[in-house]
Tab-separated table of C-alpha atoms and ligand atoms in Angstrom:
chain	number	residue	atom	x	y	z
A	1	MET	CA	-39.581	13.022	1.010
A	2	SER	CA	-39.135	16.487	-0.366
A	3	PRO	CA	-36.907	16.987	-3.524
A	4	ILE	CA	-34.399	18.790	-1.263
A	5	SER	CA	-33.850	15.860	1.053
A	6	ARG	CA	-33.671	13.518	-2.007
A	7	GLY	CA	-30.979	15.565	-3.447
A	8	PHE	CA	-29.008	15.684	-0.201
A	9	HIS	CA	-29.384	11.883	0.126
A	10	ARG	CA	-28.074	11.318	-3.423
A	11	ARG	CA	-24.978	13.489	-2.812
A	12	HIS	CA	-24.321	11.691	0.466
A	13	GLU	CA	-24.438	8.289	-1.138
A	14	GLU	CA	-22.006	9.452	-3.832
A	15	ALA	CA	-19.642	10.590	-1.135
A	16	GLU	CA	-19.819	7.411	0.915
A	17	PRO	CA	-21.321	4.426	-0.827
A	18	ALA	CA	-22.773	2.098	1.815
A	19	GLY	CA	-20.312	-0.520	2.993
A	20	ARG	CA	-17.477	0.754	0.737
A	21	VAL	CA	-15.887	3.271	2.909
A	22	PRO	CA	-14.370	2.478	6.426
A	23	PRO	CA	-15.469	4.448	9.458
A	24	GLY	CA	-14.056	7.960	9.747
A	25	GLN	CA	-13.044	8.201	6.070
A	26	TYR	CA	-14.373	10.367	3.194
A	27	VAL	CA	-14.093	9.749	-0.512
A	28	THR	CA	-11.747	11.935	-2.578
A	29	HIS	CA	-11.479	12.019	-6.314
A	30	ASP	CA	-8.013	13.612	-6.238
A	31	PHE	CA	-4.886	11.613	-5.677
A	32	PRO	CA	-3.106	13.308	-2.639
A	33	VAL	CA	0.534	12.909	-2.312
A	34	LEU	CA	1.862	12.088	1.167
A	35	SER	CA	5.661	11.616	1.474
A	36	ALA	CA	7.743	11.930	4.609
A	37	GLY	CA	10.766	13.129	2.713
A	38	PRO	CA	12.012	14.034	-0.757
A	39	THR	CA	11.067	11.888	-3.752
A	40	PRO	CA	13.916	9.527	-4.693
A	41	HIS	CA	14.598	8.991	-8.396
A	42	THR	CA	16.224	5.527	-9.062
A	43	PRO	CA	16.929	4.636	-12.573
A	44	PRO	CA	15.678	1.218	-13.638
A	45	ALA	CA	19.204	0.151	-14.227
A	46	ASN	CA	20.068	0.594	-10.597
A	47	TRP	CA	16.791	-0.830	-9.319
A	48	THR	CA	16.478	-4.226	-7.691
A	49	PHE	CA	13.782	-5.913	-5.558
A	50	LYS	CA	15.216	-8.108	-2.807
A	51	ILE	CA	13.714	-10.510	-0.371
A	52	GLU	CA	16.253	-10.781	2.519
A	53	GLY	CA	16.441	-13.024	5.405
A	54	GLY	CA	14.641	-16.376	5.410
A	55	LYS	CA	16.365	-19.481	4.164
A	56	SER	CA	16.866	-18.547	0.553
A	57	PRO	CA	16.993	-14.863	-0.275
A	58	ALA	CA	16.089	-13.581	-3.760
A	59	SER	CA	16.783	-10.583	-5.906
A	60	TRP	CA	15.334	-9.312	-9.258
A	61	THR	CA	16.621	-6.643	-11.544
A	62	TRP	CA	14.096	-4.285	-13.146
A	63	GLN	CA	14.256	-6.347	-16.274
A	64	GLU	CA	13.741	-9.613	-14.418
A	65	PHE	CA	10.870	-8.051	-12.492
A	66	GLN	CA	9.067	-6.915	-15.604
A	67	ALA	CA	9.283	-10.484	-16.919
A	68	LEU	CA	7.434	-11.779	-13.898
A	69	PRO	CA	3.633	-12.535	-14.294
A	70	SER	CA	1.670	-9.423	-13.610
A	71	GLU	CA	-1.865	-8.610	-12.611
A	72	THR	CA	-4.040	-5.524	-13.042
A	73	VAL	CA	-6.359	-4.911	-10.104
A	74	THR	CA	-8.948	-2.399	-9.126
A	75	VAL	CA	-9.003	-1.634	-5.444
A	76	ASP	CA	-10.043	1.022	-2.875
A	77	ILE	CA	-7.350	2.679	-0.855
A	78	HIS	CA	-7.687	4.298	2.609
A	79	CYS	CA	-5.188	6.829	4.052
A	80	VAL	CA	-5.028	7.247	7.822
A	81	THR	CA	-5.422	11.120	7.234
A	82	ARG	CA	-9.073	10.063	6.380
A	83	TRP	CA	-9.270	10.137	2.579
A	84	SER	CA	-10.253	7.044	0.688
A	85	LYS	CA	-10.162	6.664	-3.091
A	86	LEU	CA	-12.344	4.128	-4.714
A	87	ASP	CA	-11.647	2.011	-7.832
A	88	THR	CA	-8.012	2.684	-8.282
A	89	SER	CA	-6.325	0.584	-11.064
A	90	TRP	CA	-2.885	-0.865	-10.696
A	91	THR	CA	-0.587	-3.254	-12.489
A	92	GLY	CA	2.175	-5.110	-10.715
A	93	VAL	CA	3.459	-8.482	-9.423
A	94	SER	CA	1.499	-10.352	-6.721
A	95	LEU	CA	3.457	-10.856	-3.542
A	96	ASP	CA	2.423	-14.546	-3.834
A	97	VAL	CA	4.731	-14.758	-6.953
A	98	LEU	CA	7.646	-13.134	-5.049
A	99	LEU	CA	7.242	-15.028	-1.817
A	100	ASP	CA	6.869	-18.325	-3.650
A	101	ALA	CA	10.425	-17.718	-4.857
A	102	VAL	CA	11.914	-17.845	-1.463
A	103	SER	CA	11.887	-20.272	1.507
A	104	TYR	CA	11.174	-18.980	5.006
A	105	ASP	CA	9.479	-19.574	8.319
A	106	ASP	CA	9.282	-15.973	9.391
A	107	PRO	CA	5.735	-14.566	10.089
A	108	TYR	CA	6.614	-10.840	9.545
A	109	VAL	CA	8.391	-8.530	7.107
A	110	LEU	CA	9.848	-5.052	7.220
A	111	ALA	CA	9.509	-3.408	3.765
A	112	PHE	CA	12.364	-1.118	2.868
A	113	CYS	CA	12.569	1.711	0.388
A	114	ASP	CA	14.777	4.192	-1.388
A	115	GLY	CA	14.831	7.250	0.894
A	116	GLY	CA	14.913	5.034	4.146
A	117	TYR	CA	11.080	4.600	4.784
A	118	THR	CA	10.067	1.273	6.255
A	119	THR	CA	6.787	-0.312	7.288
A	120	ASN	CA	6.092	-3.641	9.010
A	121	LEU	CA	3.580	-6.282	7.920
A	122	PRO	CA	2.570	-9.835	8.663
A	123	VAL	CA	3.541	-12.154	5.776
A	124	ALA	CA	-0.013	-13.471	5.880
A	125	ASP	CA	-1.223	-10.067	4.795
A	126	LEU	CA	0.924	-10.247	1.763
A	127	ARG	CA	-0.335	-13.673	0.708
A	128	GLY	CA	-3.545	-14.745	-0.846
A	129	GLY	CA	-3.938	-12.197	-3.640
A	130	LYS	CA	-4.121	-9.227	-1.255
A	131	ALA	CA	-0.814	-7.426	-2.041
A	132	TRP	CA	1.287	-6.385	-5.010
A	133	VAL	CA	4.472	-4.651	-5.946
A	134	ALA	CA	2.834	-2.143	-8.389
A	135	TYR	CA	4.601	-0.280	-11.194
A	136	ASN	CA	1.689	0.962	-13.302
A	137	TYR	CA	-1.201	3.155	-12.111
A	138	ASP	CA	-4.220	3.774	-14.404
A	139	GLY	CA	-2.420	2.054	-17.196
A	140	LYS	CA	0.703	4.265	-17.110
A	141	PRO	CA	4.041	3.885	-15.368
A	142	LEU	CA	3.698	4.893	-11.722
A	143	ALA	CA	4.620	8.582	-11.158
A	144	ALA	CA	7.632	9.092	-8.985
A	145	GLU	CA	5.630	11.158	-6.430
A	146	HIS	CA	3.303	8.168	-5.997
A	147	GLY	CA	6.159	5.773	-5.511
A	148	GLY	CA	7.514	5.032	-9.013
A	149	PRO	CA	9.215	3.097	-10.311
A	150	ALA	CA	7.408	0.679	-7.888
A	151	ARG	CA	5.610	0.587	-4.612
A	152	LEU	CA	3.898	-1.863	-2.389
A	153	LEU	CA	0.160	-2.020	-2.705
A	154	VAL	CA	-1.680	-3.510	0.323
A	155	PRO	CA	-5.088	-1.936	-0.059
A	156	HIS	CA	-6.810	-3.818	2.923
A	157	LEU	CA	-4.597	-1.900	5.326
A	158	TYR	CA	-4.177	1.818	5.816
A	159	PHE	CA	-2.115	3.270	2.934
A	160	TRP	CA	1.002	4.021	4.952
A	161	LYS	CA	1.619	0.283	4.676
A	162	SER	CA	1.776	0.675	0.939
A	163	ALA	CA	5.483	1.695	0.881
A	164	LYS	CA	6.471	3.932	-2.020
A	165	TRP	CA	9.855	3.377	-3.818
A	166	VAL	CA	9.976	-0.097	-2.302
A	167	ARG	CA	13.159	-2.028	-2.763
A	168	GLY	CA	12.546	-5.138	-0.849
A	169	LEU	CA	11.271	-7.093	2.088
A	170	ARG	CA	13.278	-8.189	5.090
A	171	LEU	CA	11.761	-11.330	6.643
A	172	ARG	CA	11.685	-11.195	10.402
A	173	GLU	CA	10.853	-13.665	13.238
A	174	VAL	CA	9.493	-10.800	15.423
A	175	ASP	CA	7.236	-7.887	14.432
A	176	ALA	CA	9.305	-4.647	14.656
A	177	PRO	CA	7.882	-1.223	13.993
A	178	GLY	CA	8.678	0.750	10.748
A	179	PHE	CA	8.812	4.454	10.192
A	180	TRP	CA	5.308	5.588	11.148
A	181	GLU	CA	4.776	2.769	13.590
A	182	MET	CA	7.689	4.067	15.585
A	183	TYR	CA	5.954	7.468	15.777
A	184	GLY	CA	2.919	5.880	17.218
A	185	TYR	CA	0.882	4.569	14.365
A	186	HIS	CA	-0.729	1.182	14.778
A	187	MET	CA	1.468	-1.944	14.209
A	188	TYR	CA	-1.335	-3.626	11.903
A	189	GLY	CA	-3.554	-0.772	10.637
A	190	ASP	CA	-6.889	-2.225	9.704
A	191	PRO	CA	-9.107	0.677	8.372
A	192	TRP	CA	-12.355	-1.266	9.134
A	193	LYS	CA	-11.368	-1.300	12.857
A	194	GLU	CA	-9.957	2.194	12.733
A	195	GLN	CA	-6.508	1.027	13.885
A	196	ARG	CA	-4.906	4.392	13.402
A	197	TYR	CA	-2.644	4.715	16.357
A	198	ALA	CA	-1.075	2.313	18.907
A	199	GLY	CA	-3.786	1.303	21.305
A	200	ASP	CA	-6.687	1.659	18.862
B	301	MTE	N1	8.580	5.473	0.979
B	301	MTE	C1	7.457	6.022	1.462
B	301	MTE	N2	6.340	5.284	1.338
B	301	MTE	C2	5.157	5.860	1.728
B	301	MTE	C3	5.127	7.069	2.469
B	301	MTE	C4	6.380	7.747	2.489
B	301	MTE	O1	6.402	8.914	3.171
B	301	MTE	N3	7.515	7.199	2.075
B	301	MTE	N4	4.010	7.611	2.981
B	301	MTE	C5	2.908	6.561	3.204
B	301	MTE	C6	1.599	7.226	3.488
B	301	MTE	S1	1.351	7.957	5.061
B	301	MTE	C7	0.643	7.229	2.537
B	301	MTE	S2	-0.978	7.801	2.911
B	301	MTE	C8	0.910	6.789	1.130
B	301	MTE	C9	0.621	7.816	0.282
B	301	MTE	O2	0.740	7.631	-1.049
B	301	MTE	P1	0.475	8.588	-2.260
B	301	MTE	O3	1.485	9.695	-1.972
B	301	MTE	O4	0.709	7.866	-3.535
B	301	MTE	O5	-0.977	9.076	-2.099
B	301	MTE	O6	2.160	6.315	0.968
B	301	MTE	C10	2.740	5.649	2.041
B	301	MTE	N5	4.005	5.146	1.630
B	302	MO	MO1	-0.989	8.244	5.165
């Protein structure tokens, strides 16, 4: 193999490490901001996280939330606009901890946020160490443009499911579309199956 093709091959591997990047995605080292509206700024004193519906709803103040056991995780994230970012580091509370605090039979949730954004998810995708409410990014408080004070982090689904400025979950018996899902995005959004739009 000539030095030129070796060089090309090496750069290509850096861009898309084998098996790490879902089909149709490219790796970015930036952290793009994608928001459907203005960035809300909710002071911690006014912030709560609620789990509504179900048989025993729950609510945490910012102070109570900070006292919950937290985890720091390193995950890859995949936006439906085709950028993926590898090895992002977040600290937050596992949804297992939060959902263990309530009693419910419902198989779905609608996540709701300051600013009115919503997104729908199966409860099973929030369970089993796969999802967090994250308040730190890269060891620092999460910037408001990226969803601070806290956002959902569900890295195994397209990043639109990771609701910024999240304020709670509404448990639901039936799967109902959230904001982007009503505009034709996929109800589930598995990046490995390229479930970008309804019908994919
Ligand atoms: N509340 C809220 N959450 C949101 C969005 C939004 O517009 N509002 N955009 C979603 C989309 S489409 C993506 S790709 C990611 C972008 O997160 P980032 O701006 O931190 O990169 O947030 C998701 N969560
Ligand atoms: Mo997105």
